[in-house]
Structure formats: C-alpha cells, structure tokens
mmCIF file of C-alpha atoms in Angstrom:
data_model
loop_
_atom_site.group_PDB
_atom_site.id
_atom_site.type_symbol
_atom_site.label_atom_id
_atom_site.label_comp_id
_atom_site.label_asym_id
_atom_site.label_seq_id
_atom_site.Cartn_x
_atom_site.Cartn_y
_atom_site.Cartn_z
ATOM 1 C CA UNK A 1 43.955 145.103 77.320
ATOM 2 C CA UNK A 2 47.600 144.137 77.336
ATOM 3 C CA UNK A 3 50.193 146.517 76.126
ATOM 4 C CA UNK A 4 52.207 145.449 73.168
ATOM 5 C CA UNK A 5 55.701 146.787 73.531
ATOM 6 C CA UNK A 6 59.141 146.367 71.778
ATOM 7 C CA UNK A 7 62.260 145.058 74.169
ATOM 8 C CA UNK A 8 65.431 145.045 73.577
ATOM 9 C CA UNK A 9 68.180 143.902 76.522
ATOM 10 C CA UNK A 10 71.091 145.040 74.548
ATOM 11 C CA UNK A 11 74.376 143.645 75.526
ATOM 12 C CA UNK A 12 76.949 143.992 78.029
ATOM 13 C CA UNK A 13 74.781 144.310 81.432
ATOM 14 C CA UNK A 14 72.063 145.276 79.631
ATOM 15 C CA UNK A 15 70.320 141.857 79.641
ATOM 16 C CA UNK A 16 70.728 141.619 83.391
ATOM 17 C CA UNK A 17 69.214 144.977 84.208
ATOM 18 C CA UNK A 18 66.409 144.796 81.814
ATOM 19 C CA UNK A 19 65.366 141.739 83.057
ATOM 20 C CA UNK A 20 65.248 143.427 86.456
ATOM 21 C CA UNK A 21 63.077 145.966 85.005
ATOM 22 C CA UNK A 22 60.735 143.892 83.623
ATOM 23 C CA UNK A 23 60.404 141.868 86.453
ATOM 24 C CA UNK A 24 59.275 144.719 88.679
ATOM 25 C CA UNK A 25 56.697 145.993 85.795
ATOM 26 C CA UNK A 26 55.254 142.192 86.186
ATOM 27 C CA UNK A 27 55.038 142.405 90.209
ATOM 28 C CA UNK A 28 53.181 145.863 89.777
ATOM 29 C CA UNK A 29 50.557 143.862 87.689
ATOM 30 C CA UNK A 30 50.824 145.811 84.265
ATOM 31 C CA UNK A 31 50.092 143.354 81.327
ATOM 32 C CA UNK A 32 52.834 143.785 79.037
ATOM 33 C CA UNK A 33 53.288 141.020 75.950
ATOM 34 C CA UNK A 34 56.531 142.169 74.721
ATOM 35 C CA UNK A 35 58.406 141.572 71.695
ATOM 36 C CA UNK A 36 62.136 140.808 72.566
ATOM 37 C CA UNK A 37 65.191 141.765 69.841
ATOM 38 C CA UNK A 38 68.341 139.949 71.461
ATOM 39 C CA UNK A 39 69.965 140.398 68.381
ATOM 40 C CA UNK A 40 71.393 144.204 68.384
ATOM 41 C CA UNK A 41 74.545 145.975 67.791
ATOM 42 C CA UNK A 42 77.798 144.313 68.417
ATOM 43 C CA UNK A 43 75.934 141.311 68.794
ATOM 44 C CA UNK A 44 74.116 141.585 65.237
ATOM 45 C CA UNK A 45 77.136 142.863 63.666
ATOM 46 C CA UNK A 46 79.014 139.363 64.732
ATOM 47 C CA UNK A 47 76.429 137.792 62.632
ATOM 48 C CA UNK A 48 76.909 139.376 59.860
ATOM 49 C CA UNK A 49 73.818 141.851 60.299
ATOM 50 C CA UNK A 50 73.413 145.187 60.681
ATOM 51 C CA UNK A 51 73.891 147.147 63.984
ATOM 52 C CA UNK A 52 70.788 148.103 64.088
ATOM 53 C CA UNK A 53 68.779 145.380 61.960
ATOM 54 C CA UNK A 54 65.467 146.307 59.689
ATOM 55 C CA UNK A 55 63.193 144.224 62.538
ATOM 56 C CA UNK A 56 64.265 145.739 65.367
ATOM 57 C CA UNK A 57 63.122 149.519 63.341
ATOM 58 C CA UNK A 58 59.906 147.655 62.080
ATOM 59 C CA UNK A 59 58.656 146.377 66.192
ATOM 60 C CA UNK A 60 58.908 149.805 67.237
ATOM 61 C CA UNK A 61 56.977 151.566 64.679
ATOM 62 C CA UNK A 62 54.378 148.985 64.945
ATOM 63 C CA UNK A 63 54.343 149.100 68.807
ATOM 64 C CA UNK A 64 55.126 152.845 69.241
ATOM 65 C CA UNK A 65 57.154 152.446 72.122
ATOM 66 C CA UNK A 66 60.063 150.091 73.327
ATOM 67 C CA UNK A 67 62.288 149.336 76.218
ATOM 68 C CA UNK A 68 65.861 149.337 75.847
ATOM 69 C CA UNK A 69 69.122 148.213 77.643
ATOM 70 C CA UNK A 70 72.739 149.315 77.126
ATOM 71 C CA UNK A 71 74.196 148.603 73.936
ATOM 72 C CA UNK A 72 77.995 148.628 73.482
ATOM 73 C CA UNK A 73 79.274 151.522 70.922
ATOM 74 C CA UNK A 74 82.730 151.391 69.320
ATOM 75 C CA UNK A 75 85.030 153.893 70.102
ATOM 76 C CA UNK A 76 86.533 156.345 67.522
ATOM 77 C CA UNK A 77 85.596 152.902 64.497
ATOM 78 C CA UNK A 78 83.267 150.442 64.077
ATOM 79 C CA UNK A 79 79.568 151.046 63.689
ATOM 80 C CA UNK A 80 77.906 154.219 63.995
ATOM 81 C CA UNK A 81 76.117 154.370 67.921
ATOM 82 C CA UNK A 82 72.875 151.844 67.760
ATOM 83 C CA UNK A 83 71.272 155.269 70.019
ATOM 84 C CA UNK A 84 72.318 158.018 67.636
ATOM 85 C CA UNK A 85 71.096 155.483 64.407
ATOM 86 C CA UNK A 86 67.451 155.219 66.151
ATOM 87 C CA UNK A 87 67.237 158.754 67.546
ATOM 88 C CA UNK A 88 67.708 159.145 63.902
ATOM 89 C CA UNK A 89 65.742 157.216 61.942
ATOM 90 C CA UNK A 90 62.779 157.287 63.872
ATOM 91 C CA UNK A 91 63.096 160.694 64.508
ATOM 92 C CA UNK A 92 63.174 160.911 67.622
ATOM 93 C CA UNK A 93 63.971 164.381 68.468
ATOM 94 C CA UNK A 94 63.587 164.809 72.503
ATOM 95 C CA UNK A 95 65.937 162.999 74.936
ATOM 96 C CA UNK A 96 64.779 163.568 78.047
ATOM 97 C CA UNK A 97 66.553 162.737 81.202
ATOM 98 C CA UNK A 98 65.484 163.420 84.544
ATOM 99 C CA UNK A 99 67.730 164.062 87.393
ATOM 100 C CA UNK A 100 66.427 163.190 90.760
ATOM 101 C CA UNK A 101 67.822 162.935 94.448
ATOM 102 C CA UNK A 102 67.394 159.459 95.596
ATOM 103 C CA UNK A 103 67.927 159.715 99.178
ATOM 104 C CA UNK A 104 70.714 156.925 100.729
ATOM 105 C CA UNK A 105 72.691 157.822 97.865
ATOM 106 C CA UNK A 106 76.109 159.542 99.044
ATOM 107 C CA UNK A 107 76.160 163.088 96.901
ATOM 108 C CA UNK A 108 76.563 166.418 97.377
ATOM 109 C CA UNK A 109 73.671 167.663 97.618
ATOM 110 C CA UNK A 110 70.380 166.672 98.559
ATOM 111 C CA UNK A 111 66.740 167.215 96.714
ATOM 112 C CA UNK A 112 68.106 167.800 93.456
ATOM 113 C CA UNK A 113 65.396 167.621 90.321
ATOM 114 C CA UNK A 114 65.903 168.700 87.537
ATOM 115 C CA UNK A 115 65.051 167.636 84.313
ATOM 116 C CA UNK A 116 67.511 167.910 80.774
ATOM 117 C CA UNK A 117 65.970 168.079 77.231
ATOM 118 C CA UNK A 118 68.355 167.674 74.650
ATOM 119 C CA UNK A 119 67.993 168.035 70.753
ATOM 120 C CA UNK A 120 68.198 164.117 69.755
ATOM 121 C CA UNK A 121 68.689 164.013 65.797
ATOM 122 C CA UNK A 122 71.029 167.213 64.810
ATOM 123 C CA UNK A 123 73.626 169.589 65.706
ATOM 124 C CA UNK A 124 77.157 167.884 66.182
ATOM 125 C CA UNK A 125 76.111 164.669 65.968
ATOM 126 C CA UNK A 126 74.291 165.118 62.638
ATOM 127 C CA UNK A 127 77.117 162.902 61.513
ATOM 128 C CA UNK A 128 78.409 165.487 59.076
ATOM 129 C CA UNK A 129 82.008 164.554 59.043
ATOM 130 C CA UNK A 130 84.610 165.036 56.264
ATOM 131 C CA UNK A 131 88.605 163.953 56.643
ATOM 132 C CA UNK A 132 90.967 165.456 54.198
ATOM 133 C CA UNK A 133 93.882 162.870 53.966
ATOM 134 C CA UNK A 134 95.926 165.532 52.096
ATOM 135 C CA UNK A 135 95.820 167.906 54.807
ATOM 136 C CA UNK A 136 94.948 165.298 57.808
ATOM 137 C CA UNK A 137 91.943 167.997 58.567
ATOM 138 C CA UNK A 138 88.812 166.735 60.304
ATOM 139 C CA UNK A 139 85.807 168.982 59.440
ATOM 140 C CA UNK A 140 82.505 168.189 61.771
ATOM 141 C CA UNK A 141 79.148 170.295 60.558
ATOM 142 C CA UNK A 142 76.927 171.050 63.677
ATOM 143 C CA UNK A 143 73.520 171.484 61.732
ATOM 144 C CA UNK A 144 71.054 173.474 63.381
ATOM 145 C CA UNK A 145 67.525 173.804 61.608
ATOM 146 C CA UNK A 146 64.574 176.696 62.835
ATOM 147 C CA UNK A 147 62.218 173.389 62.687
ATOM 148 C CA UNK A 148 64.727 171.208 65.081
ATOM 149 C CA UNK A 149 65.261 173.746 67.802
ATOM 150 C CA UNK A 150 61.513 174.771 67.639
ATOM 151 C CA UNK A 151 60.118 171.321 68.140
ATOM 152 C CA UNK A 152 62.712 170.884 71.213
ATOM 153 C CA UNK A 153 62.423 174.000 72.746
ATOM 154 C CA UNK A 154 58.249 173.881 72.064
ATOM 155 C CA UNK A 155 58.457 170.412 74.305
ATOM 156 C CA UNK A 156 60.236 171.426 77.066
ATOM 157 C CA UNK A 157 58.037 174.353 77.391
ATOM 158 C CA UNK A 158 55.023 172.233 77.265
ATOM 159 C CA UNK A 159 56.121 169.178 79.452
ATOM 160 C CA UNK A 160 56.709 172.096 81.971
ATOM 161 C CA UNK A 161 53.223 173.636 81.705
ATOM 162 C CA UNK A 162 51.242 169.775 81.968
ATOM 163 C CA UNK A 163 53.686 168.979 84.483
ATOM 164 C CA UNK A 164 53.432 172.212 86.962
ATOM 165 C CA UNK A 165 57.401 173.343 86.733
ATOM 166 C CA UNK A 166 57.783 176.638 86.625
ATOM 167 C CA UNK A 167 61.306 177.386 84.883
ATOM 168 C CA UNK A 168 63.002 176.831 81.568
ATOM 169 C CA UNK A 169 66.406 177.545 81.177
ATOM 170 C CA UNK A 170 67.520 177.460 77.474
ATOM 171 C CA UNK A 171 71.718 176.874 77.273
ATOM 172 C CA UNK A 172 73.516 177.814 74.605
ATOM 173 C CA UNK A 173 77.528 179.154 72.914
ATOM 174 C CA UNK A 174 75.743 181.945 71.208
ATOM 175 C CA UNK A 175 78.656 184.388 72.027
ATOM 176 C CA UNK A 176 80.868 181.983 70.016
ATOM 177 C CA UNK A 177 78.407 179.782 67.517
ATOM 178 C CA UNK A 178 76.542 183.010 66.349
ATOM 179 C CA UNK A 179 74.915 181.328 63.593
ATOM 180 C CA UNK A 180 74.037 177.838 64.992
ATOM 181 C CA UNK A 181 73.274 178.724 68.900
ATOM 182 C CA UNK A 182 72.231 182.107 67.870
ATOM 183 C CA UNK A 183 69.398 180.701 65.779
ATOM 184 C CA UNK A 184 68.566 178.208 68.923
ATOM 185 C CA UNK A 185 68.723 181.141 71.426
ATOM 186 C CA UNK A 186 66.323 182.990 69.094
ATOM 187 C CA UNK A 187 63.699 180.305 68.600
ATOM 188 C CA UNK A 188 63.974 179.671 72.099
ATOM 189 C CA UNK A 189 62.932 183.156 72.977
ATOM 190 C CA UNK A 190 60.366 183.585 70.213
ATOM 191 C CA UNK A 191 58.756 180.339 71.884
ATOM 192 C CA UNK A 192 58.855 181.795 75.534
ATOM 193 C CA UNK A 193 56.950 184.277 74.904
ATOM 194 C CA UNK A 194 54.009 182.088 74.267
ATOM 195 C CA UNK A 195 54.438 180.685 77.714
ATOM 196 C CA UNK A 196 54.081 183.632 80.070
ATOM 197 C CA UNK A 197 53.041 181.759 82.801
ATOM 198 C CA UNK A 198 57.037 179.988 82.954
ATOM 199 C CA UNK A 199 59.633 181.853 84.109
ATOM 200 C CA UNK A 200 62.791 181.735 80.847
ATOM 201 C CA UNK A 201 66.210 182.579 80.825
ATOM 202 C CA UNK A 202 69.234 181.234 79.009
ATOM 203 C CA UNK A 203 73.009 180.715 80.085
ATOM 204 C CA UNK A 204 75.786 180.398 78.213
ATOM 205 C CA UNK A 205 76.939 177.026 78.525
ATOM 206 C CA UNK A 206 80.379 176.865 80.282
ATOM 207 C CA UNK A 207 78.612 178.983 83.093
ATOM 208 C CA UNK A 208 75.862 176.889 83.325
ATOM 209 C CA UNK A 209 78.121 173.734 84.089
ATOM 210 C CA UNK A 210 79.913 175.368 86.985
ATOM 211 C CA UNK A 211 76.368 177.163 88.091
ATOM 212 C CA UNK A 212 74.966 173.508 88.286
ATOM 213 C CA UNK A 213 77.844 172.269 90.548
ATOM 214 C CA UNK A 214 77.299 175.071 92.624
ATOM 215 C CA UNK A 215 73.853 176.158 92.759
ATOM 216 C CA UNK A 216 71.486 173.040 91.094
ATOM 217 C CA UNK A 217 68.542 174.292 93.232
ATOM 218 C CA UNK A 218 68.432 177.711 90.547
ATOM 219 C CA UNK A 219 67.774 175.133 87.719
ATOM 220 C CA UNK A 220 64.453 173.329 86.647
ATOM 221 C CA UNK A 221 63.983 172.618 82.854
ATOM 222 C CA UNK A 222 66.949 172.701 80.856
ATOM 223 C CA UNK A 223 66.858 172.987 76.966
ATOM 224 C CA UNK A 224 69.695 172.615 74.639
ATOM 225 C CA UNK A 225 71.237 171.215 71.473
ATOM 226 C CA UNK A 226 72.578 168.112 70.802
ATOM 227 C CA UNK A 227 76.094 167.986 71.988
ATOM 228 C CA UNK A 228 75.708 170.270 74.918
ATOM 229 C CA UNK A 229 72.783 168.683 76.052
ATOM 230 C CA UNK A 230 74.839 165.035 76.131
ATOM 231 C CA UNK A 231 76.907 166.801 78.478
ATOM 232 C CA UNK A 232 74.713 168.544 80.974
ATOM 233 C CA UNK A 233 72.955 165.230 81.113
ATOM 234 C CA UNK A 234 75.568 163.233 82.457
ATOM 235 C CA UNK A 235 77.018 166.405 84.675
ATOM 236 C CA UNK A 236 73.253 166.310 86.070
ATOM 237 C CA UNK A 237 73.276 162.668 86.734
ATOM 238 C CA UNK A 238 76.737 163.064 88.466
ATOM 239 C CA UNK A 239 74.671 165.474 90.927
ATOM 240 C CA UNK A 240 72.621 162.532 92.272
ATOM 241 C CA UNK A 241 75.032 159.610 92.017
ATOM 242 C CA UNK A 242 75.592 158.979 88.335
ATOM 243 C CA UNK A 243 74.551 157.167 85.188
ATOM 244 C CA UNK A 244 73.589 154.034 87.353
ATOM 245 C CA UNK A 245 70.369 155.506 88.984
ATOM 246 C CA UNK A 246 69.515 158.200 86.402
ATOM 247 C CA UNK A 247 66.782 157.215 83.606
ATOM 248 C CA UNK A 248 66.159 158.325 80.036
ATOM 249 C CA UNK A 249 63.542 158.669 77.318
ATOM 250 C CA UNK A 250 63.665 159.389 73.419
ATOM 251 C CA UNK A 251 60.306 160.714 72.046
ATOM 252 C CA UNK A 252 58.368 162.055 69.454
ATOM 253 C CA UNK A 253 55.144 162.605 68.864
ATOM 254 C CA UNK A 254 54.042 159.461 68.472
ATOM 255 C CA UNK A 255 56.763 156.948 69.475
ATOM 256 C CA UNK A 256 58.900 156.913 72.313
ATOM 257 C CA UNK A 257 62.231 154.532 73.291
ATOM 258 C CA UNK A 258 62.952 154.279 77.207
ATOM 259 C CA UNK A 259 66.557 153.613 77.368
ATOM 260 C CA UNK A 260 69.179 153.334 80.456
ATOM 261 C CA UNK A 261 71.709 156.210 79.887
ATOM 262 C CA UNK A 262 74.790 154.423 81.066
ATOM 263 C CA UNK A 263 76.920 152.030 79.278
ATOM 264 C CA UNK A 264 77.131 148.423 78.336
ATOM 265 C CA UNK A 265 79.979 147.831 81.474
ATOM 266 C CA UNK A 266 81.064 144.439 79.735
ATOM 267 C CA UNK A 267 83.627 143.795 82.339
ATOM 268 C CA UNK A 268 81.280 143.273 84.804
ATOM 269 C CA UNK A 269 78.814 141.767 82.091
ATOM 270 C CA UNK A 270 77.225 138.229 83.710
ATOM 271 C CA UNK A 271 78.346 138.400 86.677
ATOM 272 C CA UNK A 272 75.018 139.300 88.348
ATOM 273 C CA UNK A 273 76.662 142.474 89.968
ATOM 274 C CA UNK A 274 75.468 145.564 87.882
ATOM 275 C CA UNK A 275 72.955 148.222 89.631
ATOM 276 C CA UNK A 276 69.071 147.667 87.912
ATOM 277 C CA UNK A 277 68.113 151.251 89.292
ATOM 278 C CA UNK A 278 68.683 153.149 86.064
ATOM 279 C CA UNK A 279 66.884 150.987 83.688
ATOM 280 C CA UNK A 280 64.030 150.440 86.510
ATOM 281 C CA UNK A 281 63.498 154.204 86.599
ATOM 282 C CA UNK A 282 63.334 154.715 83.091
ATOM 283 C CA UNK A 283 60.772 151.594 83.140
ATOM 284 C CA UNK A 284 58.561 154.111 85.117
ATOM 285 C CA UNK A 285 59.106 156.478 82.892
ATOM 286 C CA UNK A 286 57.740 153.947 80.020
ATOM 287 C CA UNK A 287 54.843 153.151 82.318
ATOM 288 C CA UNK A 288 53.723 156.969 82.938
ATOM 289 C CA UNK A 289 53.774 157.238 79.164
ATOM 290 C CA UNK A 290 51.412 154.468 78.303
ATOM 291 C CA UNK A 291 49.042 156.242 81.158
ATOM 292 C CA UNK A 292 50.351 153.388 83.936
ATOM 293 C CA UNK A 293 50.427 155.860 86.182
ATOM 294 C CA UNK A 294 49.514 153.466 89.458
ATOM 295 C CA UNK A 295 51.920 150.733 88.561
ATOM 296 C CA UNK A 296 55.117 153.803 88.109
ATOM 297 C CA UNK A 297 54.022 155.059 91.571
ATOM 298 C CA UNK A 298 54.281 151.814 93.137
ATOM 299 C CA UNK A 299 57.475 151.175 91.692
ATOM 300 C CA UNK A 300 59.008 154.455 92.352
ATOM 301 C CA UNK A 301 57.609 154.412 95.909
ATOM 302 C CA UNK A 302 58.964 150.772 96.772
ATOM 303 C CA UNK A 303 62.317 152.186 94.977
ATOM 304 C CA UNK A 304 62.823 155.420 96.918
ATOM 305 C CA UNK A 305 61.646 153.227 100.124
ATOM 306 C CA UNK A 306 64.789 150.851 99.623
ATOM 307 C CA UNK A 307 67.080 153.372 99.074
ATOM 308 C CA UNK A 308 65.783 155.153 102.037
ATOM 309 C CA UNK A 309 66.539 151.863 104.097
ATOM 310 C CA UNK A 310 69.531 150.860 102.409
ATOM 311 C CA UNK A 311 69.073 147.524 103.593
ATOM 312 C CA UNK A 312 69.378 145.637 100.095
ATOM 313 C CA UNK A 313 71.413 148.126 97.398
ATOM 314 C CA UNK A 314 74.243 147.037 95.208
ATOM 315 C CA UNK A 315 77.909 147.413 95.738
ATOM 316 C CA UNK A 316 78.105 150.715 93.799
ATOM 317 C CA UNK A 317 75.589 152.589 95.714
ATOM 318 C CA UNK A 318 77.092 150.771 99.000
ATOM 319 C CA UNK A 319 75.396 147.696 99.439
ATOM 320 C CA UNK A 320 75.622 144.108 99.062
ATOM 321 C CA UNK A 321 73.043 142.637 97.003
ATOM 322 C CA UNK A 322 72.996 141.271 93.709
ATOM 323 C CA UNK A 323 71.563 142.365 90.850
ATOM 324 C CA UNK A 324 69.070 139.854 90.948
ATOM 325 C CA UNK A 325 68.592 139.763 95.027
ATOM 326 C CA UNK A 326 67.529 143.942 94.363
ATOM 327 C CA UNK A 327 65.091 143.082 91.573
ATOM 328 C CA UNK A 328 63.763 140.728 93.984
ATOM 329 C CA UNK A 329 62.986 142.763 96.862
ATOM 330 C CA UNK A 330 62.195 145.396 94.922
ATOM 331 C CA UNK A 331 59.115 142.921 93.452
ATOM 332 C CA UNK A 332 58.222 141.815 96.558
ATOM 333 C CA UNK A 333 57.850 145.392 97.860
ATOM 334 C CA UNK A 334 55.811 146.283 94.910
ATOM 335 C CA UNK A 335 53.826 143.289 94.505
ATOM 336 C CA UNK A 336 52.944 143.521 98.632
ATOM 337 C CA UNK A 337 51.456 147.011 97.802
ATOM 338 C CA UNK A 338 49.796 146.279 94.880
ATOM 339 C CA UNK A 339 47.886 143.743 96.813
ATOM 340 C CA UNK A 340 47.443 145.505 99.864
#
C-alpha cells in the first residue's frame, strides 16, 4: 500500500533539496503518492494568501505526516515564522533533532550523537508580546504549563527507553527563572523517577553550552524548553558540521512534520549549489516513522558511505558536485543496494 504524505518544498533552496530527498526515497523503492503545497509563506503571502494557507493545515491532518523544505521567515516584521505557526496549530509539541558525526566532515570532534528535544509550542516563543509606545518597553511572556513540560520531558524519556540510550539530561535557568524553569526542572524530576532504568541529571544552561563544546561525549538525550532548546540545537549541529547535514522532526502523538533545520539561503536559491544532506536525513527520519525502516537504512548507509569517500560532496562540505550530481549518486548507490 502506498503511503499518502503531505510535501511541501518551501522556498529559497528548499525546492532543490527536497527534490533531492524525494528522489532518493524513490531509488530506495518506498511508494510514496505525495501531495505537493508549492504555495507557502513568502510565496503565498505574494499572492495575497496567508503564510501558512488553510490547505496546506488541512493535507497534513488528513495525511498525518508531511515533508518539508526551508521556508524563508521575516526578520524582526512580516509574518509570524510558517514553523512556529504549524508547531502551533497542530500542536506539535516535540522538535527533535538529532546530532550525528558524519565522518569526512571536517569538525572537532569525531563520533558525536546526541539527540535534542525541545518544547515546540510554548515558553518564549508562545508569542506573548506586548510594546508600550509610551514607555518604548517590550514585554515577552515565556509561558510554561505542568502539561507542556510533562508531555516533553515524558517523550524524551520514552524515545530513550524504545531506543536503548541510556541518559537524559534535562537543561534548564532554574537559578534565575524560578517559576518557569523551576516548574520544568520539577516535572522533569517527578518524571525520572518513573524511568529508573535511565540515568537523569540536569544542567543549568550556560554550563551546559560550554560542557557541550568541551565534553559532547558526557551528553545523550537532552530535554529543554522552547527557547533554550532552539539554541542547543543549532550549538549541537555546529558539533558535526552545521545546519546543512543535521535533520529535524516535529511530532505529536499522532502527526509528525520532517523539516530541514537550516534556512531558506535565497542567495544561492536556483543555482543548483545547495547541500541535500540535511533534508535527506530528516527524509530518513520520515521513513523510520512510517515503519520504513529498510528503505532509511539504505539511505543512511549509501549516505555515510559517500561521505566516507568524499568522492562526490558539495562545495560546503568540500566537494564539487552539484546539488543535483549528489542526489544522483546518492540514488544510484541506494537503488544498486536495494537491488542487490
């Protein structure tokens, strides 16, 4: 039976790479009939639609799950972020984003993997804001709710436990935000203690950031609010060589959105140059959720296998290739083992 998914290329780069992506789920033989939205963001809003139009919502609640590229976000005006807008109304409360060594890739250190899960639909980005023109005072509320950090906190602990890691760390400003990091720290330790079988501990934020530059290898789950969690997810992606080969995932329950973390990159938009490996990644991601397991191993396997090589890898990571010269040879590698 075919799997009937929502896509959504974005803008910027985002068509490019996505198309990348979904070439390599083809060559790894997964029967996907997807519903494409081209018509998103700043693209939508230039028609006179919204950013984030009523169709686009309506696909992925029918589908349940739905593959997305970079979508441009105006800075400090303009619409609110197309992300934030569907973390939020479809509630979905877990971004999770994994951050694995790929070796050929230039960084610091080497077998890094660890894995961030950030509270998606609260805290500072609530979108809580208030100006006072009288005063020129900007007032942001970072809402914290018992129900919110349990649902986060409960996730992380149980992704760990059905996927054999052994360590949550839980980061927080609790010595400064005693009410709304306090209440996370406590749920977070009230929830621990139904998982005796994972070791828990919590830092306090600013140390964890310099602990992770120093020491990643002391760090295996990590579980925070909103804001933070945005942070150490990009700091964690800068410890195996950045937003262009990390992946991402939004999820609830029931519905999930596989996004590529970095951004739109318009300057370099159609000009068949930007790096696929992010949104590829997260593409396996997408494929171990609908229970693809065999087609994400091929992939990641013919992935990791090029990288090791570094015979065909774009200009940011070194190489030469293309955008569309990678997607290739990545297909062919996949598609050659599928058959084999």
């Amino acid at each position: 039976m075919p799997h009937h998914l929502t896509l959504l290329p974005g803008d910027g780069i985002g068509p490019e790479v996505t198309e990348a992506a979904v070439q390599t789920i083809e060559a790894a033989g997964v029967d996907v009939v997807w519903d494409r939205h081209r018509v998103i963001g700043a693209t939508a809003v230039e028609r006179g639609r919204p950013a984030l139009p009523p169709d686009v919502i309506d696909s992925i609640q029918e589908r349940g799950v739905a593959l997305k590229g970079p979508v441009t976000t105006p800075v400090g005006q303009g619409f609110t972020s197309v992300n934030v807008q569907l973390r939020q109304r479809l509630d979905l409360y877990a971004n999770v984003r994994p951050a694995t060594s790929l070796e050929g890739v230039d960084t610091p250190f080497e077998d890094v993997d660890l894995i961030i899960f950030r509270e998606n639909t609260e805290g500072l980005y609530s979108g809580i804001e208030y100006f006072d023109e009288r005063l020129e005072i900007a007032d942001s509320i970072a809402r914290v709710t018992k129900r919110g950090a349990e649902r986060i906190i409960r996730f992380c602990f149980e992704y760990a436990k059905a996927n054999g890691r052994g360590h949550v760390t839980l980061a927080h400003k609790a010595n400064i935000l005693k009410k709304t990091s306090g209440l996370f720290l406590d749920i977070g330790r009230e929830v621990a203690a139904e998982y005796p079988e994972i070791e828990f501990d919590d830092r306090i934020i600013d140390n964890l950031c310099m602990q992770l530059v120093v020491n990643p290898d002391d760090y295996d789950c990590i579980v925070s609010t909103n804001l933070f969690g945005d942070i150490l997810s990009d700091l964690t992606a800068g410890l195996v060589g950045g937003l262009g080969v990390t992946p991402g995932a939004n999820i609830r329950d029931d519905m999930a959105v596989f996004e590529a973390v970095h951004g739109s990159a318009p300057d370099i938009a159609g000009q068949n140059v930007a790096n696929p490996t992010a949104m590829i990644r997260t593409a396996v991601m997408m494929l171990r959720h609908i229970d693809e397991d065999d087609a994400a191993t091929a992939i990641e396997r013919a992935l990791f296998d090029m990288y090791r090589e570094g015979d065909v890898l774009t200009q940011d990571v070194g190489g030469t290739a293309t955008t569309s010269e990678f997607a290739d040879a990545l297909a062919d590698r996949v598609g050659a083992e599928k058959d084999a």
